[in-house]
mmCIF file of C-alpha atoms in Angstrom:
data_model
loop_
_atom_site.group_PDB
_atom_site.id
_atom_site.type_symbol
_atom_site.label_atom_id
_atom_site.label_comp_id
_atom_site.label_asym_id
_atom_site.label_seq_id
_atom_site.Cartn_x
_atom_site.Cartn_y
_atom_site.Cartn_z
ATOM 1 C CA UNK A 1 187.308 190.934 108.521
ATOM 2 C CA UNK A 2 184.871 187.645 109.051
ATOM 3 C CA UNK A 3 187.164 187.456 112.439
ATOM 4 C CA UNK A 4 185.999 190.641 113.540
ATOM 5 C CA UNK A 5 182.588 190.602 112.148
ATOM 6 C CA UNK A 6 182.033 186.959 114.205
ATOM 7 C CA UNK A 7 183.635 188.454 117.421
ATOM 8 C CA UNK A 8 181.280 191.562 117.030
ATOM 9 C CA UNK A 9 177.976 189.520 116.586
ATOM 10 C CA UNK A 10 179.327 186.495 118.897
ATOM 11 C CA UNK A 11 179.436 189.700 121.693
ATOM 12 C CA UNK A 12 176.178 191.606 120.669
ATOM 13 C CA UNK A 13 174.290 187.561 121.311
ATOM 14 C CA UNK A 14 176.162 187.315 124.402
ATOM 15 C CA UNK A 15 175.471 190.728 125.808
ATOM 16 C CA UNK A 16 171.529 190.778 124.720
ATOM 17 C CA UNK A 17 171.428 186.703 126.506
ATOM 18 C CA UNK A 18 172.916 187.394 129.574
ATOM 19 C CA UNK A 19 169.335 189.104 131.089
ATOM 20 C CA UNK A 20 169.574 189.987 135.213
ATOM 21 C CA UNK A 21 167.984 187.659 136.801
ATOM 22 C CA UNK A 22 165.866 189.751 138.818
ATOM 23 C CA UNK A 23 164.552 191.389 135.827
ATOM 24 C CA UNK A 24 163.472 187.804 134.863
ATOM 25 C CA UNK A 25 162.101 187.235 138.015
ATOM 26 C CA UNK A 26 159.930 190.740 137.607
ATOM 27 C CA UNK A 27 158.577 189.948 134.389
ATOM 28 C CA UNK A 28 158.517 186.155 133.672
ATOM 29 C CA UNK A 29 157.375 184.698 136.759
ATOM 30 C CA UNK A 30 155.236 187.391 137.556
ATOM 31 C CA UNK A 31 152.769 186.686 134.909
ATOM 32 C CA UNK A 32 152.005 183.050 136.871
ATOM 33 C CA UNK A 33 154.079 180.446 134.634
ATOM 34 C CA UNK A 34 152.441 177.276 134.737
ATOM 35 C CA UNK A 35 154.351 174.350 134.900
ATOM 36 C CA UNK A 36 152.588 171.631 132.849
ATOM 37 C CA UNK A 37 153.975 168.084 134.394
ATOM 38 C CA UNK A 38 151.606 165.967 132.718
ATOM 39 C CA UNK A 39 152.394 164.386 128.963
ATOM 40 C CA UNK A 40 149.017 164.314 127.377
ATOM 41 C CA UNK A 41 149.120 162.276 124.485
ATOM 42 C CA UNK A 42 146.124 164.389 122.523
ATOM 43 C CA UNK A 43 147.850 167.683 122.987
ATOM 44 C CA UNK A 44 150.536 165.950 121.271
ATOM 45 C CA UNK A 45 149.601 163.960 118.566
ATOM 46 C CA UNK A 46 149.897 166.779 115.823
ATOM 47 C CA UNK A 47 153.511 167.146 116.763
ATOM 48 C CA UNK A 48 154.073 163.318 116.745
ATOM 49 C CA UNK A 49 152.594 162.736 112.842
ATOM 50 C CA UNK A 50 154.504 165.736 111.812
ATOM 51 C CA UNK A 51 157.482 163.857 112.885
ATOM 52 C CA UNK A 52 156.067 160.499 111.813
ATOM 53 C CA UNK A 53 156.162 161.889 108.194
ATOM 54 C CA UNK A 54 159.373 163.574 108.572
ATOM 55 C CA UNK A 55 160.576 160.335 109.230
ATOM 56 C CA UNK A 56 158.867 158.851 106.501
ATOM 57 C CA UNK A 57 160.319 161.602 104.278
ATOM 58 C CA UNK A 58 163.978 160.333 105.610
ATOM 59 C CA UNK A 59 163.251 157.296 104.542
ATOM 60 C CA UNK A 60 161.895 158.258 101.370
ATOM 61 C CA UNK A 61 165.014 159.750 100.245
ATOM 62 C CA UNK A 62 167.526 157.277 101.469
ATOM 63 C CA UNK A 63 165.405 154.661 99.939
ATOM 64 C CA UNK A 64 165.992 156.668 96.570
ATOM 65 C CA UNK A 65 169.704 157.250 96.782
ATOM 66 C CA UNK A 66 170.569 153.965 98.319
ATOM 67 C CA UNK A 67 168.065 151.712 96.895
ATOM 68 C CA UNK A 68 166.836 152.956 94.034
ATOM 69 C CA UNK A 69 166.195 149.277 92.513
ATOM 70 C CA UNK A 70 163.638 148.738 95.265
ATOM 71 C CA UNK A 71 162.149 151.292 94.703
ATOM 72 C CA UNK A 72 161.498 150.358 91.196
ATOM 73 C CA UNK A 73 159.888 147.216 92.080
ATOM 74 C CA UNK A 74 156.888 149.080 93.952
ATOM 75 C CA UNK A 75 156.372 151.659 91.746
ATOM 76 C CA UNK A 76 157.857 150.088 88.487
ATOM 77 C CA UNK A 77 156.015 152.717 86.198
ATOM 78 C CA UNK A 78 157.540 156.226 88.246
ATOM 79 C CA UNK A 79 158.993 158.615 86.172
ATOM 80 C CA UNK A 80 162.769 157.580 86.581
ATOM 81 C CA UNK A 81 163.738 161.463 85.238
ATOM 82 C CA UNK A 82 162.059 162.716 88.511
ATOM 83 C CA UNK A 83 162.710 159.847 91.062
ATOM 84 C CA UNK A 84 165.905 158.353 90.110
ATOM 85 C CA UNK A 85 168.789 160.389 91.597
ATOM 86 C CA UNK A 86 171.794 159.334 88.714
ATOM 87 C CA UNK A 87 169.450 161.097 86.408
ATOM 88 C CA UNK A 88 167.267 163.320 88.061
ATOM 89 C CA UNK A 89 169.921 166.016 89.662
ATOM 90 C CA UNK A 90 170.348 166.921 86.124
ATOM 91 C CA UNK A 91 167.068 168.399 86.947
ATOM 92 C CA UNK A 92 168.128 171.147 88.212
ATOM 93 C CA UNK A 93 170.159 172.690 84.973
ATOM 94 C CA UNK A 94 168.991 174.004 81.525
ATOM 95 C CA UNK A 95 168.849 171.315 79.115
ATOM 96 C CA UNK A 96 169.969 169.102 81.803
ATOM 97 C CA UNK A 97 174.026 170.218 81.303
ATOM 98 C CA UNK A 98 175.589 171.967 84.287
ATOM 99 C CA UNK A 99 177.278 173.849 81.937
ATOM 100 C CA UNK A 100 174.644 175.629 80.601
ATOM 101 C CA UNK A 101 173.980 176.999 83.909
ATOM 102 C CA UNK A 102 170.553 176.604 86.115
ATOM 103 C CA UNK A 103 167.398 175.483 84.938
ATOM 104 C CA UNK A 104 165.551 178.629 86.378
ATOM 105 C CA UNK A 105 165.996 181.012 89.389
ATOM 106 C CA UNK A 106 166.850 179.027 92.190
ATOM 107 C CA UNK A 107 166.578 175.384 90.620
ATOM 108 C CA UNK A 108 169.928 174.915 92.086
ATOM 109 C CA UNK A 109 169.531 176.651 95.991
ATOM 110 C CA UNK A 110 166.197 177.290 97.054
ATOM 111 C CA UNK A 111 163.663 175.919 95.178
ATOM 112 C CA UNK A 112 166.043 173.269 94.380
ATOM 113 C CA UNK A 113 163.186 170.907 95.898
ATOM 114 C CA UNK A 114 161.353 171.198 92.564
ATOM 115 C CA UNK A 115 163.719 169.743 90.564
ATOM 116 C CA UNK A 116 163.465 166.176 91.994
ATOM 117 C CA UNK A 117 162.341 163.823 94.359
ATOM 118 C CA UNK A 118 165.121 163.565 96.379
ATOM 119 C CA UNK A 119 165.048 167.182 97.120
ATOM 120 C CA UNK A 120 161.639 167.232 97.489
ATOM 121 C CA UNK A 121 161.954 164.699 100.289
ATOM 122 C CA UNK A 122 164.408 166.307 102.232
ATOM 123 C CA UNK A 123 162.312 169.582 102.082
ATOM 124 C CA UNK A 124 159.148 167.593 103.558
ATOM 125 C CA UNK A 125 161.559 166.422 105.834
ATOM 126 C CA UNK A 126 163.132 169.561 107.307
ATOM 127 C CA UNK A 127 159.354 171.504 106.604
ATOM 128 C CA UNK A 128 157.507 169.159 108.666
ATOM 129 C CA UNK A 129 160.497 168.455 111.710
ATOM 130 C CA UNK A 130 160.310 172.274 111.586
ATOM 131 C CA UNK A 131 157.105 172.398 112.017
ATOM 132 C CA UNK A 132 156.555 169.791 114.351
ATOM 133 C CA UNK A 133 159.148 171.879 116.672
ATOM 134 C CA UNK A 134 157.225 175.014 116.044
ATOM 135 C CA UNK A 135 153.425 173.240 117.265
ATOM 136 C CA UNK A 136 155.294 171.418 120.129
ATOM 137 C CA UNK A 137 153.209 172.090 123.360
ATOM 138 C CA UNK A 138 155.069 174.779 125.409
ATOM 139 C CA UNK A 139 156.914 174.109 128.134
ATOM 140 C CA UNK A 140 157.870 176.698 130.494
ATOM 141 C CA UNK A 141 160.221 175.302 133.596
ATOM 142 C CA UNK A 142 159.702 177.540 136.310
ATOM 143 C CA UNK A 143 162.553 177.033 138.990
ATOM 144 C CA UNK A 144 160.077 178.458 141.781
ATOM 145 C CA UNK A 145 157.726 176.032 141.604
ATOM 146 C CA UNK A 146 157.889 172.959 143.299
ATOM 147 C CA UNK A 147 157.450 170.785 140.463
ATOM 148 C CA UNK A 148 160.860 171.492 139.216
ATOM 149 C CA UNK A 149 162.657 170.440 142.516
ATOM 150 C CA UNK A 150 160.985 167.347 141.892
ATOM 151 C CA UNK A 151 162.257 166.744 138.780
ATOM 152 C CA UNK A 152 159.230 166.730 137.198
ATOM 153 C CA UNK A 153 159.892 168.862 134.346
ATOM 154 C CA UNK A 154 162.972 166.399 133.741
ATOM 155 C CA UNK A 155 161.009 163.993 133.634
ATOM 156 C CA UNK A 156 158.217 165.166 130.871
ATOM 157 C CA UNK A 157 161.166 166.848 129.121
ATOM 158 C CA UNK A 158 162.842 162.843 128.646
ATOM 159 C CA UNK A 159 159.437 161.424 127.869
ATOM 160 C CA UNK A 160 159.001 164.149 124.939
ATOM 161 C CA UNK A 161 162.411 163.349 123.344
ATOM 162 C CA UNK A 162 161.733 159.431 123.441
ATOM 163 C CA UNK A 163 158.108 160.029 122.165
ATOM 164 C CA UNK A 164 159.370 162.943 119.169
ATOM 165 C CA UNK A 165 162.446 160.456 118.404
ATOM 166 C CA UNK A 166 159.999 156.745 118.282
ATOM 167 C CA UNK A 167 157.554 158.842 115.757
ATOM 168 C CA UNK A 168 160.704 160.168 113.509
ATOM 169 C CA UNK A 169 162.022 156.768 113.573
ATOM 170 C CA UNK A 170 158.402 154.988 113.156
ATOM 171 C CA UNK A 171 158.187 156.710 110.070
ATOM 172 C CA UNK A 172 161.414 156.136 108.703
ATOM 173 C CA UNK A 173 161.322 152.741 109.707
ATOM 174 C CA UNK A 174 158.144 151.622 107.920
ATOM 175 C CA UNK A 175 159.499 153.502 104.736
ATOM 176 C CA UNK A 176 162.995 152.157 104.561
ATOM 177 C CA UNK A 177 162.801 148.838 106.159
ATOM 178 C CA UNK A 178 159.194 147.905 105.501
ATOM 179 C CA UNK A 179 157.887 149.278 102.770
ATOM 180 C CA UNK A 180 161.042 148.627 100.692
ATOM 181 C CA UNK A 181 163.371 146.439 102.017
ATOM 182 C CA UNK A 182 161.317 143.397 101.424
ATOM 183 C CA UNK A 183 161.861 143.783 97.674
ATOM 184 C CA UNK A 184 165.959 143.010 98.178
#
């Protein structure tokens, strides 16, 4: 049954993708794409500090699964029941006992994020990459124009990725390595 069910939705995406390229050519590039070639830095700062502190959120959370004794020495009076993950995920469950089932509706799927830091972290994290993604400055590559023969597109399109990936990293960087590491 989940073989047929796949092969029917697999063919209904396929079908509804695969658009005639004249009828692209009718309605897309007859409303005047623009091409934008130039990477201008204001347009994308928002998107670059959304990344920054999904980075940072990264960081966050590996600091407190990996390194949890570092993070004690910065913020020695945190409350261990939320921040430290070999108690906190106990969070998540009535009385703290997985056997007495969850805590409330959802404390262990989606609003597990509540229940901890750790979660809470990762949901910054995949909120703000999300988000970041969603606020990017559009792109639209336009094979007639003449930009795209010169590779210009490419080009922005490369730039982007380096500049998104050196603001995820920055953040997670100065979290993980500089913020805590120091206290090893």
């Amino acid at each position: 049954m989940k073989t047929a069910l796949t092969t029917i939705l697999l063919g209904i995406l396929t079908a509804s993708a695969a658009q005639d390229t004249l009828l692209l050519k009718e309605t897309f590039y007859q409303r005047k794409a623009q091409v934008n070639t130039q990477f201008d830095l204001r347009s994308e700062a928002p998107t670059l500090a959304l990344l920054f502190l999904s980075g940072a959120a990264d960081g966050f959370g590996d600091v407190l699964q990996f390194h949890y004794a570092e993070f004690e020495q910065v913020f020695p009076n945190a409350n261990e029941q939320w921040y430290n993950p070999e108690l906190s995920w106990r969070n998540k469950y009535k009385n703290g006992d997985p056997n007495q089932g969850r805590r409330y509706p959802g404390s262990i799927s989606v609003f597990v994020a509540g229940t901890d830091a750790w979660h809470a972290s990762k949901l910054t994290r995949i909120a703000t990459m999300s988000t970041a993604l969603a606020i990017s400055p559009l792109q639209i590559v336009d094979p007639t124009k003449p930009n795209y023969k010169n590779r210009r597109g490419l080009k922005k399109f490369i730039l982007r990725t380096l500049a998104y990936s050196a603001s995820y990293h920055a953040g997670q960087f100065l979290v993980y390595d500089v913020i805590f590491s120091n206290k090893k």
